[in-house]
Short mmCIF file of C-alpha atoms in Angstrom, two decimals:
data_model
loop_
_atom_site.label_atom_id
_atom_site.label_comp_id
_atom_site.label_asym_id
_atom_site.label_seq_id
_atom_site.Cartn_x
_atom_site.Cartn_y
_atom_site.Cartn_z
CA UNK A 1 0.07 -0.20 0.20
CA UNK A 2 1.51 3.35 -1.10
CA UNK A 3 1.78 6.39 1.31
CA UNK A 4 -1.30 7.94 -0.68
CA UNK A 5 -3.53 5.19 -0.13
CA UNK A 6 -4.42 5.85 3.51
CA UNK A 7 -7.55 3.99 4.58
CA UNK A 8 -10.14 5.68 6.75
CA UNK A 9 -9.90 6.11 10.34
CA UNK A 10 -10.34 3.12 12.78
CA UNK A 11 -13.86 4.17 13.89
CA UNK A 12 -14.97 3.40 10.01
CA UNK A 13 -13.36 0.07 9.54
CA UNK A 14 -13.08 -1.31 13.32
CA UNK A 15 -9.38 -2.26 12.67
CA UNK A 16 -6.20 -0.73 13.95
CA UNK A 17 -4.04 0.90 11.47
CA UNK A 18 -0.78 -0.38 11.54
CA UNK A 19 2.96 1.14 10.61
CA UNK A 20 6.03 -1.24 10.23
CA UNK A 21 9.25 0.31 10.98
CA UNK A 22 12.79 -0.98 9.87
CA UNK A 23 16.15 0.53 10.37
CA UNK A 24 19.58 -0.83 9.22
CA UNK A 25 22.84 1.07 10.37
CA UNK A 26 24.59 0.01 6.89
CA UNK A 27 24.31 -2.58 4.26
CA UNK A 28 26.97 -4.64 5.95
CA UNK A 29 25.16 -5.18 8.93
CA UNK A 30 25.20 -8.82 9.42
CA UNK A 31 23.15 -9.28 12.64
CA UNK A 32 19.80 -8.96 10.64
CA UNK A 33 18.49 -8.04 7.36
CA UNK A 34 15.30 -5.90 6.12
CA UNK A 35 13.60 -8.93 5.41
CA UNK A 36 13.84 -10.69 8.76
CA UNK A 37 12.63 -7.61 10.48
CA UNK A 38 9.79 -7.24 8.15
CA UNK A 39 8.75 -11.05 9.05
CA UNK A 40 8.88 -10.55 12.85
CA UNK A 41 7.13 -7.05 12.44
CA UNK A 42 4.19 -8.68 10.22
CA UNK A 43 4.00 -11.37 12.69
CA UNK A 44 3.53 -9.01 15.53
CA UNK A 45 0.93 -7.17 13.54
CA UNK A 46 -1.18 -10.26 12.88
CA UNK A 47 -1.33 -10.98 16.83
CA UNK A 48 -2.35 -7.38 17.26
CA UNK A 49 -5.07 -7.79 14.48
CA UNK A 50 -4.82 -4.81 12.51
CA UNK A 51 -3.98 -3.75 8.95
CA UNK A 52 -0.42 -2.46 7.70
CA UNK A 53 -1.26 1.11 5.94
CA UNK A 54 2.41 1.45 5.23
CA UNK A 55 6.04 0.99 6.04
CA UNK A 56 8.95 3.15 7.05
CA UNK A 57 12.30 1.64 5.71
CA UNK A 58 15.11 3.72 6.53
CA UNK A 59 18.40 1.88 5.54
CA UNK A 60 22.04 2.99 5.99
CA UNK A 61 20.83 4.96 9.27
CA UNK A 62 22.29 4.77 12.65
CA UNK A 63 20.07 5.23 15.77
CA UNK A 64 23.12 6.87 17.66
CA UNK A 65 23.33 9.69 15.14
CA UNK A 66 19.86 10.34 14.18
CA UNK A 67 16.62 10.80 16.36
CA UNK A 68 13.72 9.29 15.08
CA UNK A 69 12.69 12.61 13.26
CA UNK A 70 15.84 12.94 11.30
CA UNK A 71 15.12 9.58 9.41
CA UNK A 72 13.38 10.09 6.15
CA UNK A 73 11.06 7.19 5.84
CA UNK A 74 10.32 7.08 9.77
CA UNK A 75 9.62 10.87 9.98
CA UNK A 76 6.99 11.15 7.07
CA UNK A 77 4.73 8.65 9.67
CA UNK A 78 5.61 10.60 12.89
CA UNK A 79 4.35 13.83 10.98
CA UNK A 80 1.09 12.23 10.44
CA UNK A 81 -0.40 11.00 13.55
CA UNK A 82 -3.98 11.22 12.24
CA UNK A 83 -3.28 8.28 9.72
CA UNK A 84 -2.25 5.46 11.85
CA UNK A 85 -2.67 4.00 15.18
CA UNK A 86 0.17 1.74 15.89
CA UNK A 87 3.64 1.52 15.14
CA UNK A 88 5.91 -1.74 15.42
CA UNK A 89 9.58 -2.25 15.48
CA UNK A 90 11.50 -5.70 15.74
CA UNK A 91 13.43 -4.63 18.81
CA UNK A 92 14.00 -1.08 20.82
CA UNK A 93 17.25 -0.78 19.33
CA UNK A 94 15.84 -0.46 16.09
CA UNK A 95 13.77 2.66 17.06
CA UNK A 96 16.15 4.41 19.52
CA UNK A 97 19.86 3.77 21.10
CA UNK A 98 19.27 7.07 22.95
CA UNK A 99 17.31 7.57 26.34
CA UNK A 100 16.48 11.18 25.44
CA UNK A 101 15.09 9.87 22.01
CA UNK A 102 13.12 7.38 23.66
CA UNK A 103 11.67 9.99 26.21
CA UNK A 104 10.53 12.16 23.05
CA UNK A 105 9.18 9.19 21.50
CA UNK A 106 7.20 8.27 24.55
CA UNK A 107 5.99 11.79 25.12
CA UNK A 108 4.60 11.69 21.40
CA UNK A 109 2.79 8.48 21.53
CA UNK A 110 0.87 9.63 25.03
CA UNK A 111 0.04 13.26 23.35
CA UNK A 112 -1.49 11.39 20.45
CA UNK A 113 -2.59 8.21 22.24
CA UNK A 114 -0.25 5.95 20.16
CA UNK A 115 0.58 2.28 20.70
CA UNK A 116 4.23 1.54 20.26
CA UNK A 117 5.27 -2.13 19.89
CA UNK A 118 8.51 -4.08 19.61
CA UNK A 119 8.28 -7.66 18.45
CA UNK A 120 11.36 -8.95 20.46
CA UNK A 121 11.05 -7.51 24.13
CA UNK A 122 12.82 -8.64 27.42
CA UNK A 123 12.84 -12.66 27.27
CA UNK A 124 12.13 -12.62 23.86
CA UNK A 125 8.58 -11.91 23.82
CA UNK A 126 6.48 -9.01 22.38
CA UNK A 127 6.73 -5.62 24.28
CA UNK A 128 3.91 -3.10 24.01
CA UNK A 129 4.43 0.11 25.98
CA UNK A 130 1.32 1.82 27.61
CA UNK A 131 1.87 5.27 28.72
CA UNK A 132 -1.03 5.46 30.64
CA UNK A 133 0.94 4.42 33.84
CA UNK A 134 4.28 6.33 35.21
CA UNK A 135 5.48 2.54 35.67
CA UNK A 136 5.38 2.10 32.06
CA UNK A 137 7.47 5.20 31.47
CA UNK A 138 9.90 3.96 33.93
CA UNK A 139 10.51 0.53 32.51
CA UNK A 140 10.84 2.56 28.92
CA UNK A 141 13.54 4.40 30.05
CA UNK A 142 15.34 1.46 31.58
CA UNK A 143 15.12 -0.36 28.26
CA UNK A 144 16.47 2.80 26.53
CA UNK A 145 19.20 2.93 28.82
CA UNK A 146 20.06 -0.80 28.08
CA UNK A 147 19.86 0.29 24.20
CA UNK A 148 22.34 3.27 24.70
CA UNK A 149 24.71 1.50 26.59
CA UNK A 150 24.76 -1.54 24.32
CA UNK A 151 25.30 1.16 21.17
CA UNK A 152 28.00 2.70 23.01
CA UNK A 153 29.61 -0.57 23.45
CA UNK A 154 29.35 -1.61 19.96
CA UNK A 155 30.66 1.78 18.65
CA UNK A 156 33.59 1.48 21.02
CA UNK A 157 34.31 -2.12 19.94
CA UNK A 158 34.22 -1.08 16.32
CA UNK A 159 36.69 1.48 17.03
CA UNK A 160 39.18 -0.87 18.62
CA UNK A 161 39.01 -2.90 15.74
CA UNK A 162 39.41 -0.20 13.29
CA UNK A 163 42.45 0.88 15.18
CA UNK A 164 43.85 -2.77 15.27
CA UNK A 165 43.50 -3.01 11.45
CA UNK A 166 44.93 0.28 10.61
CA UNK A 167 48.24 -0.94 12.64
CA UNK A 168 48.14 -3.90 10.48
CA UNK A 169 47.73 -2.00 7.30
CA UNK A 170 44.22 -3.21 6.27
CA UNK A 171 41.06 -1.13 5.48
CA UNK A 172 39.16 -1.00 8.43
CA UNK A 173 35.77 -0.43 7.20
CA UNK A 174 33.32 2.17 6.76
CA UNK A 175 32.48 4.19 3.84
CA UNK A 176 33.91 3.11 0.60
CA UNK A 177 35.93 6.02 -1.11
CA UNK A 178 35.07 6.87 -4.64
CA UNK A 179 37.21 5.13 -7.17
CA UNK A 180 37.62 2.02 -4.96
CA UNK A 181 35.89 -1.55 -4.28
CA UNK A 182 36.67 -3.43 -1.33
CA UNK A 183 38.13 -7.00 -1.68
CA UNK A 184 39.94 -9.68 0.20
CA UNK A 185 43.68 -10.29 -0.32
CA UNK A 186 46.96 -12.02 1.62
CA UNK A 187 49.19 -9.48 2.90
CA UNK A 188 52.82 -9.80 3.73
CA UNK A 189 52.43 -11.15 6.82
CA UNK A 190 50.65 -14.29 5.60
CA UNK A 191 47.32 -13.33 6.57
CA UNK A 192 44.23 -12.53 5.04
CA UNK A 193 42.16 -9.28 4.89
CA UNK A 194 40.28 -6.14 3.47
CA UNK A 195 41.84 -4.00 1.05
CA UNK A 196 40.60 -1.26 -1.32
CA UNK A 197 41.07 -1.79 -4.98
CA UNK A 198 40.69 0.34 -7.94
CA UNK A 199 36.96 -0.05 -9.12
CA UNK A 200 36.79 -0.04 -12.93
CA UNK A 201 33.93 -0.88 -15.20
CA UNK A 202 35.19 -1.44 -19.09
CA UNK A 203 31.60 -1.65 -20.29
CA UNK A 204 30.21 1.16 -18.38
CA UNK A 205 32.60 4.24 -18.61
CA UNK A 206 30.13 6.41 -16.23
CA UNK A 207 30.31 3.71 -13.52
CA UNK A 208 34.27 2.85 -13.83
CA UNK A 209 34.94 5.52 -10.54
CA UNK A 210 38.62 5.06 -10.70
CA UNK A 211 38.97 6.30 -14.28
CA UNK A 212 36.52 8.81 -13.29
CA UNK A 213 38.43 10.15 -10.55
CA UNK A 214 41.81 9.78 -12.54
CA UNK A 215 40.25 11.97 -15.14
CA UNK A 216 39.35 14.43 -12.70
CA UNK A 217 42.70 14.92 -11.44
CA UNK A 218 44.13 15.20 -14.96
CA UNK A 219 41.56 17.92 -15.59
CA UNK A 220 42.46 20.05 -12.51
CA UNK A 221 46.08 19.51 -13.40
CA UNK A 222 45.54 21.01 -16.69
CA UNK A 223 44.05 24.21 -14.96
CA UNK A 224 40.41 23.33 -15.23
CA UNK A 225 38.29 24.92 -12.19
CA UNK A 226 36.09 23.06 -9.86
CA UNK A 227 32.95 23.98 -11.98
CA UNK A 228 34.33 23.14 -15.24
CA UNK A 229 35.22 19.83 -13.92
CA UNK A 230 31.57 19.73 -12.10
CA UNK A 231 29.98 20.37 -15.66
CA UNK A 232 32.38 17.47 -17.24
CA UNK A 233 31.07 15.18 -14.57
CA UNK A 234 27.36 16.03 -15.21
CA UNK A 235 27.72 15.78 -18.77
CA UNK A 236 28.97 12.39 -19.00
CA UNK A 237 26.91 11.24 -16.56
CA UNK A 238 29.29 10.11 -14.03
CA UNK A 239 27.82 7.97 -11.49
CA UNK A 240 27.66 10.04 -8.18
CA UNK A 241 29.44 8.79 -4.91
CA UNK A 242 26.48 7.92 -3.16
CA UNK A 243 25.19 5.47 -6.25
CA UNK A 244 28.63 4.23 -6.36
CA UNK A 245 28.06 2.98 -2.79
CA UNK A 246 24.71 1.78 -3.41
CA UNK A 247 26.30 -0.50 -6.53
CA UNK A 248 29.07 -1.95 -4.00
CA UNK A 249 26.23 -2.97 -1.64
CA UNK A 250 25.44 -6.61 -0.93
CA UNK A 251 23.20 -7.13 -2.85
CA UNK A 252 23.33 -3.89 -4.87
CA UNK A 253 20.74 -1.32 -4.30
CA UNK A 254 18.62 0.82 -6.51
CA UNK A 255 20.78 3.97 -7.58
CA UNK A 256 18.87 7.33 -6.21
CA UNK A 257 17.88 9.54 -9.37
CA UNK A 258 17.94 12.41 -7.39
CA UNK A 259 21.47 12.17 -6.33
CA UNK A 260 23.64 14.84 -7.89
CA UNK A 261 27.13 16.05 -8.25
CA UNK A 262 28.27 19.05 -5.79
CA UNK A 263 30.82 21.65 -6.21
CA UNK A 264 31.98 20.86 -2.32
CA UNK A 265 32.22 17.15 -3.02
CA UNK A 266 34.50 17.65 -6.39
CA UNK A 267 36.72 20.00 -4.48
CA UNK A 268 36.94 17.31 -1.23
CA UNK A 269 37.54 14.42 -3.58
CA UNK A 270 40.47 16.47 -5.22
CA UNK A 271 42.00 17.42 -2.00
CA UNK A 272 41.84 14.43 -0.37
CA UNK A 273 44.92 11.86 -0.46
CA UNK A 274 42.39 9.08 -0.04
CA UNK A 275 43.17 8.57 -3.87
CA UNK A 276 47.12 7.79 -2.89
CA UNK A 277 45.69 4.74 -0.78
CA UNK A 278 46.32 6.50 2.57
CA UNK A 279 43.83 6.06 5.29
CA UNK A 280 42.51 9.42 6.20
CA UNK A 281 40.85 10.72 9.20
CA UNK A 282 37.29 12.51 9.25
CA UNK A 283 39.30 16.06 9.53
CA UNK A 284 41.34 15.16 6.15
CA UNK A 285 44.66 14.31 8.13
CA UNK A 286 46.69 11.39 6.96
CA UNK A 287 46.95 8.34 9.67
CA UNK A 288 50.54 7.80 10.05
CA UNK A 289 52.64 4.77 11.47
CA UNK A 290 55.28 4.70 14.11
CA UNK A 291 57.95 5.99 11.79
CA UNK A 292 56.08 8.89 10.12
CA UNK A 293 55.00 6.88 6.84
CA UNK A 294 51.40 7.08 5.88
CA UNK A 295 49.26 4.15 6.91
CA UNK A 296 47.87 2.23 3.55
CA UNK A 297 44.22 1.11 3.23
CA UNK A 298 44.44 0.42 -0.78
CA UNK A 299 46.22 0.68 -4.04
CA UNK A 300 46.97 4.21 -5.24
CA UNK A 301 44.69 5.72 -8.03
CA UNK A 302 47.41 8.08 -9.10
CA UNK A 303 51.72 8.06 -8.61
CA UNK A 304 53.46 10.69 -6.26
CA UNK A 305 54.59 12.67 -9.43
CA UNK A 306 50.68 13.26 -10.33
CA UNK A 307 49.72 14.04 -6.79
CA UNK A 308 52.10 17.03 -6.60
CA UNK A 309 51.16 18.19 -9.85
CA UNK A 310 47.60 18.16 -8.71
CA UNK A 311 48.53 19.93 -5.27
CA UNK A 312 50.28 22.81 -7.46
CA UNK A 313 47.53 23.34 -9.74
CA UNK A 314 44.83 23.56 -6.93
CA UNK A 315 47.22 26.00 -5.10
CA UNK A 316 47.09 28.44 -8.26
CA UNK A 317 42.98 27.63 -8.44
CA UNK A 318 42.69 28.46 -4.85
CA UNK A 319 44.81 31.74 -5.29
CA UNK A 320 43.25 33.04 -8.57
CA UNK A 321 43.99 36.02 -10.00
CA UNK A 322 44.44 38.76 -7.27
CA UNK A 323 44.37 42.04 -9.24
CA UNK A 324 41.67 44.13 -10.12
CA UNK A 325 39.23 43.49 -12.39
CA UNK A 326 38.78 45.75 -15.57
CA UNK A 327 35.61 47.17 -16.06
CA UNK A 328 36.39 47.35 -20.00
CA UNK A 329 37.28 43.75 -20.02
CA UNK A 330 35.89 41.42 -23.09
CA UNK A 331 35.86 38.40 -24.58
CA UNK A 332 38.89 39.18 -26.79
CA UNK A 333 40.92 41.62 -24.49
CA UNK A 334 44.78 41.40 -25.40
CA UNK A 335 43.78 39.21 -28.55
CA UNK A 336 42.20 41.97 -30.82
CA UNK A 337 44.19 44.88 -32.14
CA UNK A 338 43.75 47.83 -34.23
CA UNK A 339 45.91 47.00 -37.13
CA UNK A 340 47.08 50.76 -38.22
CA UNK A 341 47.89 51.62 -34.55
CA UNK A 342 48.73 48.04 -32.94
CA UNK A 343 46.85 49.11 -29.81
CA UNK A 344 44.24 47.05 -27.94
CA UNK A 345 40.69 47.39 -29.03
CA UNK A 346 37.87 47.78 -26.52
CA UNK A 347 34.54 46.85 -26.07
CA UNK A 348 31.84 49.75 -26.75
CA UNK A 349 28.32 50.48 -27.68
CA UNK A 350 26.58 51.80 -30.94
CA UNK A 351 23.27 53.16 -31.01
CA UNK A 352 21.85 51.78 -34.49
CA UNK A 353 20.24 54.17 -36.68
CA UNK A 354 17.72 53.87 -39.69
CA UNK A 355 18.40 55.88 -42.80
CA UNK A 356 21.21 57.95 -43.82
CA UNK A 357 22.45 61.42 -43.45
CA UNK A 358 20.15 63.84 -41.63
CA UNK A 359 16.96 61.87 -41.81
CA UNK A 360 19.06 59.10 -39.60
CA UNK A 361 17.15 58.25 -36.56
CA UNK A 362 18.38 56.17 -33.69
CA UNK A 363 16.44 52.98 -33.00
CA UNK A 364 17.22 52.66 -29.63
CA UNK A 365 18.65 49.35 -30.18
CA UNK A 366 22.13 49.14 -28.70
CA UNK A 367 25.14 47.11 -30.57
CA UNK A 368 28.30 45.70 -29.27
CA UNK A 369 31.33 46.84 -31.05
CA UNK A 370 35.12 46.93 -30.74
CA UNK A 371 36.81 50.22 -31.09
CA UNK A 372 39.97 51.60 -31.12
CA UNK A 373 40.67 54.96 -29.20
CA UNK A 374 42.55 56.49 -31.95
CA UNK A 375 45.04 58.65 -29.70
CA UNK A 376 48.04 56.71 -31.57
CA UNK A 377 46.57 57.33 -35.29
CA UNK A 378 49.01 59.73 -37.01
CA UNK A 379 47.33 59.41 -40.41
CA UNK A 380 44.23 61.49 -39.93
CA UNK A 381 41.67 58.58 -40.35
CA UNK A 382 39.13 58.20 -37.19
CA UNK A 383 39.20 55.36 -34.74
CA UNK A 384 38.58 51.87 -36.19
CA UNK A 385 35.48 49.96 -35.06
CA UNK A 386 33.88 46.72 -36.09
CA UNK A 387 30.63 44.70 -34.89
CA UNK A 388 31.61 42.14 -32.09
CA UNK A 389 29.34 39.26 -32.97
CA UNK A 390 30.87 39.08 -36.77
CA UNK A 391 34.69 39.10 -35.49
CA UNK A 392 33.81 36.24 -32.46
CA UNK A 393 32.23 34.49 -35.42
CA UNK A 394 35.42 34.88 -37.15
CA UNK A 395 38.08 34.12 -34.68
CA UNK A 396 36.20 31.08 -33.82
CA UNK A 397 36.10 29.58 -37.27
CA UNK A 398 39.79 30.42 -37.85
CA UNK A 399 40.93 29.13 -34.47
CA UNK A 400 39.21 25.93 -34.78
CA UNK A 401 40.59 25.38 -38.67
CA UNK A 402 44.44 26.23 -37.24
CA UNK A 403 44.24 24.63 -33.76
CA UNK A 404 41.65 22.21 -33.25
CA UNK A 405 42.90 19.36 -34.39
CA UNK A 406 46.04 19.68 -32.36
CA UNK A 407 46.58 18.15 -28.88
CA UNK A 408 46.64 20.56 -26.14
CA UNK A 409 50.18 21.02 -23.87
CA UNK A 410 50.45 22.20 -20.72
CA UNK A 411 53.40 23.54 -18.80
CA UNK A 412 53.87 21.17 -15.75
CA UNK A 413 55.85 22.84 -12.77
CA UNK A 414 57.78 20.14 -11.25
CA UNK A 415 58.49 20.63 -7.53
CA UNK A 416 61.77 21.09 -6.31
CA UNK A 417 62.92 17.77 -4.31
CA UNK A 418 64.85 18.92 -1.31
CA UNK A 419 64.29 16.81 2.07
CA UNK A 420 67.10 18.90 4.03
CA UNK A 421 64.42 20.20 6.35
CA UNK A 422 62.96 16.76 7.30
CA UNK A 423 66.32 15.22 7.49
CA UNK A 424 67.47 17.93 10.13
CA UNK A 425 64.20 16.76 12.16
CA UNK A 426 65.32 13.19 11.87
CA UNK A 427 68.84 13.71 13.11
CA UNK A 428 67.43 15.64 16.06
CA UNK A 429 65.14 12.85 16.98
CA UNK A 430 67.75 10.55 16.69
CA UNK A 431 70.02 12.33 18.96
CA UNK A 432 67.39 12.44 21.75
CA UNK A 433 66.40 8.65 21.32
CA UNK A 434 70.02 8.07 21.49
CA UNK A 435 70.30 9.91 24.57
CA UNK A 436 66.92 8.24 25.98
CA UNK A 437 68.14 4.67 25.33
CA UNK A 438 71.48 4.84 27.37
CA UNK A 439 68.92 5.11 30.67
CA UNK A 440 66.23 2.78 29.78
CA UNK A 441 66.02 -1.13 30.13
CA UNK A 442 63.55 -4.07 29.54
CA UNK A 443 60.45 -3.50 27.60
CA UNK A 444 60.79 0.70 27.38
CA UNK A 445 64.52 0.06 25.96
CA UNK A 446 63.13 -1.81 23.17
CA UNK A 447 60.29 0.18 21.94
CA UNK A 448 62.75 3.36 21.99
CA UNK A 449 65.15 0.98 20.18
CA UNK A 450 62.57 0.19 17.66
CA UNK A 451 61.56 4.01 17.12
CA UNK A 452 65.34 4.96 16.79
CA UNK A 453 66.15 2.30 14.17
CA UNK A 454 62.86 3.50 12.19
CA UNK A 455 64.07 6.92 12.26
CA UNK A 456 67.32 5.91 11.20
CA UNK A 457 66.14 3.91 8.41
CA UNK A 458 64.13 7.11 7.05
CA UNK A 459 67.00 9.33 7.41
CA UNK A 460 68.90 7.08 5.20
CA UNK A 461 66.49 6.69 2.66
CA UNK A 462 66.09 10.37 2.30
CA UNK A 463 69.93 11.30 2.23
CA UNK A 464 69.98 9.02 -0.83
CA UNK A 465 67.68 10.96 -2.34
CA UNK A 466 69.30 13.49 -4.67
CA UNK A 467 68.14 17.32 -4.26
CA UNK A 468 66.74 18.65 -7.33
CA UNK A 469 65.67 22.39 -8.21
CA UNK A 470 62.33 22.97 -9.43
CA UNK A 471 61.69 22.92 -13.16
CA UNK A 472 58.84 23.00 -15.83
CA UNK A 473 58.17 20.35 -18.40
CA UNK A 474 55.81 20.53 -21.29
CA UNK A 475 53.58 17.49 -21.56
CA UNK A 476 50.63 16.64 -24.10
CA UNK A 477 47.27 16.44 -22.88
CA UNK A 478 44.37 13.89 -23.43
CA UNK A 479 42.03 16.67 -25.18
CA UNK A 480 42.43 18.81 -28.14
CA UNK A 481 41.77 22.40 -28.72
CA UNK A 482 38.60 21.72 -30.34
CA UNK A 483 37.45 19.28 -27.30
CA UNK A 484 38.15 22.22 -24.90
CA UNK A 485 36.87 24.96 -27.02
CA UNK A 486 33.80 23.20 -27.10
CA UNK A 487 33.60 22.08 -23.66
CA UNK A 488 34.13 25.89 -22.53
CA UNK A 489 30.41 26.16 -23.85
CA UNK A 490 29.89 29.87 -24.39
CA UNK A 491 32.26 32.95 -25.03
CA UNK A 492 33.74 33.90 -21.56
CA UNK A 493 37.43 33.64 -19.72
CA UNK A 494 38.06 30.03 -20.67
CA UNK A 495 37.95 30.49 -24.42
CA UNK A 496 40.21 33.84 -24.09
CA UNK A 497 42.55 32.14 -22.11
CA UNK A 498 43.05 29.61 -24.69
CA UNK A 499 43.61 32.09 -27.25
CA UNK A 500 46.12 33.84 -25.37
CA UNK A 501 47.82 30.50 -24.44
CA UNK A 502 47.87 29.90 -28.50
CA UNK A 503 49.44 33.18 -29.18
CA UNK A 504 46.22 34.48 -31.04
CA UNK A 505 46.30 37.76 -32.78
CA UNK A 506 43.51 39.70 -34.56
CA UNK A 507 43.90 42.95 -36.41
CA UNK A 508 41.28 44.91 -37.60
CA UNK A 509 41.88 47.29 -40.66
CA UNK A 510 39.66 50.12 -42.00
CA UNK A 511 37.17 49.16 -44.38
CA UNK A 512 38.36 49.51 -48.02
CA UNK A 513 34.30 49.60 -49.49
CA UNK A 514 30.82 50.00 -48.05
CA UNK A 515 30.09 46.99 -45.86
CA UNK A 516 33.14 45.27 -46.23
CA UNK A 517 32.61 41.50 -44.70
CA UNK A 518 34.80 40.79 -41.61
CA UNK A 519 37.03 38.27 -43.65
CA UNK A 520 38.51 41.46 -45.82
CA UNK A 521 38.97 43.53 -42.67
CA UNK A 522 40.30 41.11 -40.32
CA UNK A 523 43.69 39.07 -40.21
CA UNK A 524 44.29 35.76 -37.86
CA UNK A 525 47.57 35.11 -36.73
CA UNK A 526 48.69 32.47 -34.29
CA UNK A 527 52.15 32.02 -32.19
CA UNK A 528 54.47 28.92 -32.79
CA UNK A 529 53.00 25.72 -32.64
CA UNK A 530 54.62 22.38 -33.41
CA UNK A 531 52.72 19.35 -34.42
CA UNK A 532 54.14 16.25 -32.04
CA UNK A 533 53.85 14.02 -34.64
CA UNK A 534 55.88 16.49 -37.61
CA UNK A 535 58.48 17.41 -34.65
CA UNK A 536 59.08 13.65 -34.01
CA UNK A 537 59.27 13.08 -37.54
CA UNK A 538 62.04 15.88 -38.35
CA UNK A 539 63.86 14.74 -35.49
CA UNK A 540 64.24 11.33 -37.14
CA UNK A 541 65.21 12.85 -40.17
CA UNK A 542 67.68 14.84 -38.80
CA UNK A 543 69.27 11.92 -36.65
CA UNK A 544 69.53 9.84 -40.24
CA UNK A 545 71.10 12.97 -41.61
CA UNK A 546 74.03 12.62 -39.30
#
């Protein structure tokens, strides 16, 4: 029965209207299942003798972290007390794990004269709370306290198990990061445990989350903004993190069609070192071993070099252009020039007229033009102007014809490799630990000796790495100029930056005849651009000629 098909009140049918409530903390919860809970709730409902008017199924919802009114399905029925008489759970811990939440639920039931039933109470028999007597309220709070204590015990036990798995270099469980899928593997100590593997799907690229995340890194390293990456994810129909977890559930859950990508999610995914296989806390810091190395929970999706390139690109993106914005900025600023004086042309507006000569009248329609200020003209002719839209169309045609087939290149800044600061810190630690070790005995001495050896090994490893200065490299990207031009959508800063990067120059000349087309008045030039294939061929020919 759907929510909209609500039967008439009990007074008209004579039967109690019941709502069955189901809750699971997460899909890996092995203690029960929605089917088992539904079966026990249905049996309890048969004993009560009513009819079910609906169900509240809240999966992947923790009772320790949410109140009954914060659960989507359950809150629907709690906000409509006139549509039901009895609510049934399997056990009390499926309803609440907090004395405060149980007290609120009890006050709600007392106020609206509702019956709360638990199919399995103390001793395994059915429990019904009657809020007409103070003794029932006391029993209710005692049971709620037991559920709260049990929840805290489970949480502490899970935290302890997670800490133990972290120390062994295993995946401790929890939310599966985007780009990964959990699996079993045998570790170097001979034991089997959980590990995060790259999640790929050759048949459906939109669900191959590892490849999607790598592509996000490539786009960000190439200078794309968070908004551009978000738009790319939406256009390709990439599976969202929520639906990624739903597909990995056992059994898989139906994807949520309302789930969408958010800008904050894109930013957090690019900043998170989770993609390097590192175990990361909720605050974003990396969990480290006693020797300072990061604790691993899965295989890396990108290498160290790609990670450092990404961080450099994100720093530039975060800093942005701090200079004042020009009020006269336009789509071709720095690209379009006046042919006679070689000065930049600026955006201006022209009021259209009808007719000629003294009979000409302004129509009130404004037309955007590019205009030179004419200050540097010495030949006596007026400032040059031209309609903006024909020029934009001309530039787009010429740019795609000349640059469209080529793959884009990007100057990548390689950071300097210099571990002198970390080496100095390690030397200080070694000296301190050596001094402490001389005065210790037994287990304390063994622990300090292990720390001393770990830091010494790390220092030797860093000293073996040669110091390298920062450098720049020109790398070829996966996309062509045409791909990025069309991906930019409309005229704006992205297209203008592409023109500037390619060294594009558009020069406008005075018309030689009435209404001369833009092709006669404009010239299009590009900076030096080398075709990688032609460059490689020329290099081969040069080598053969030696």
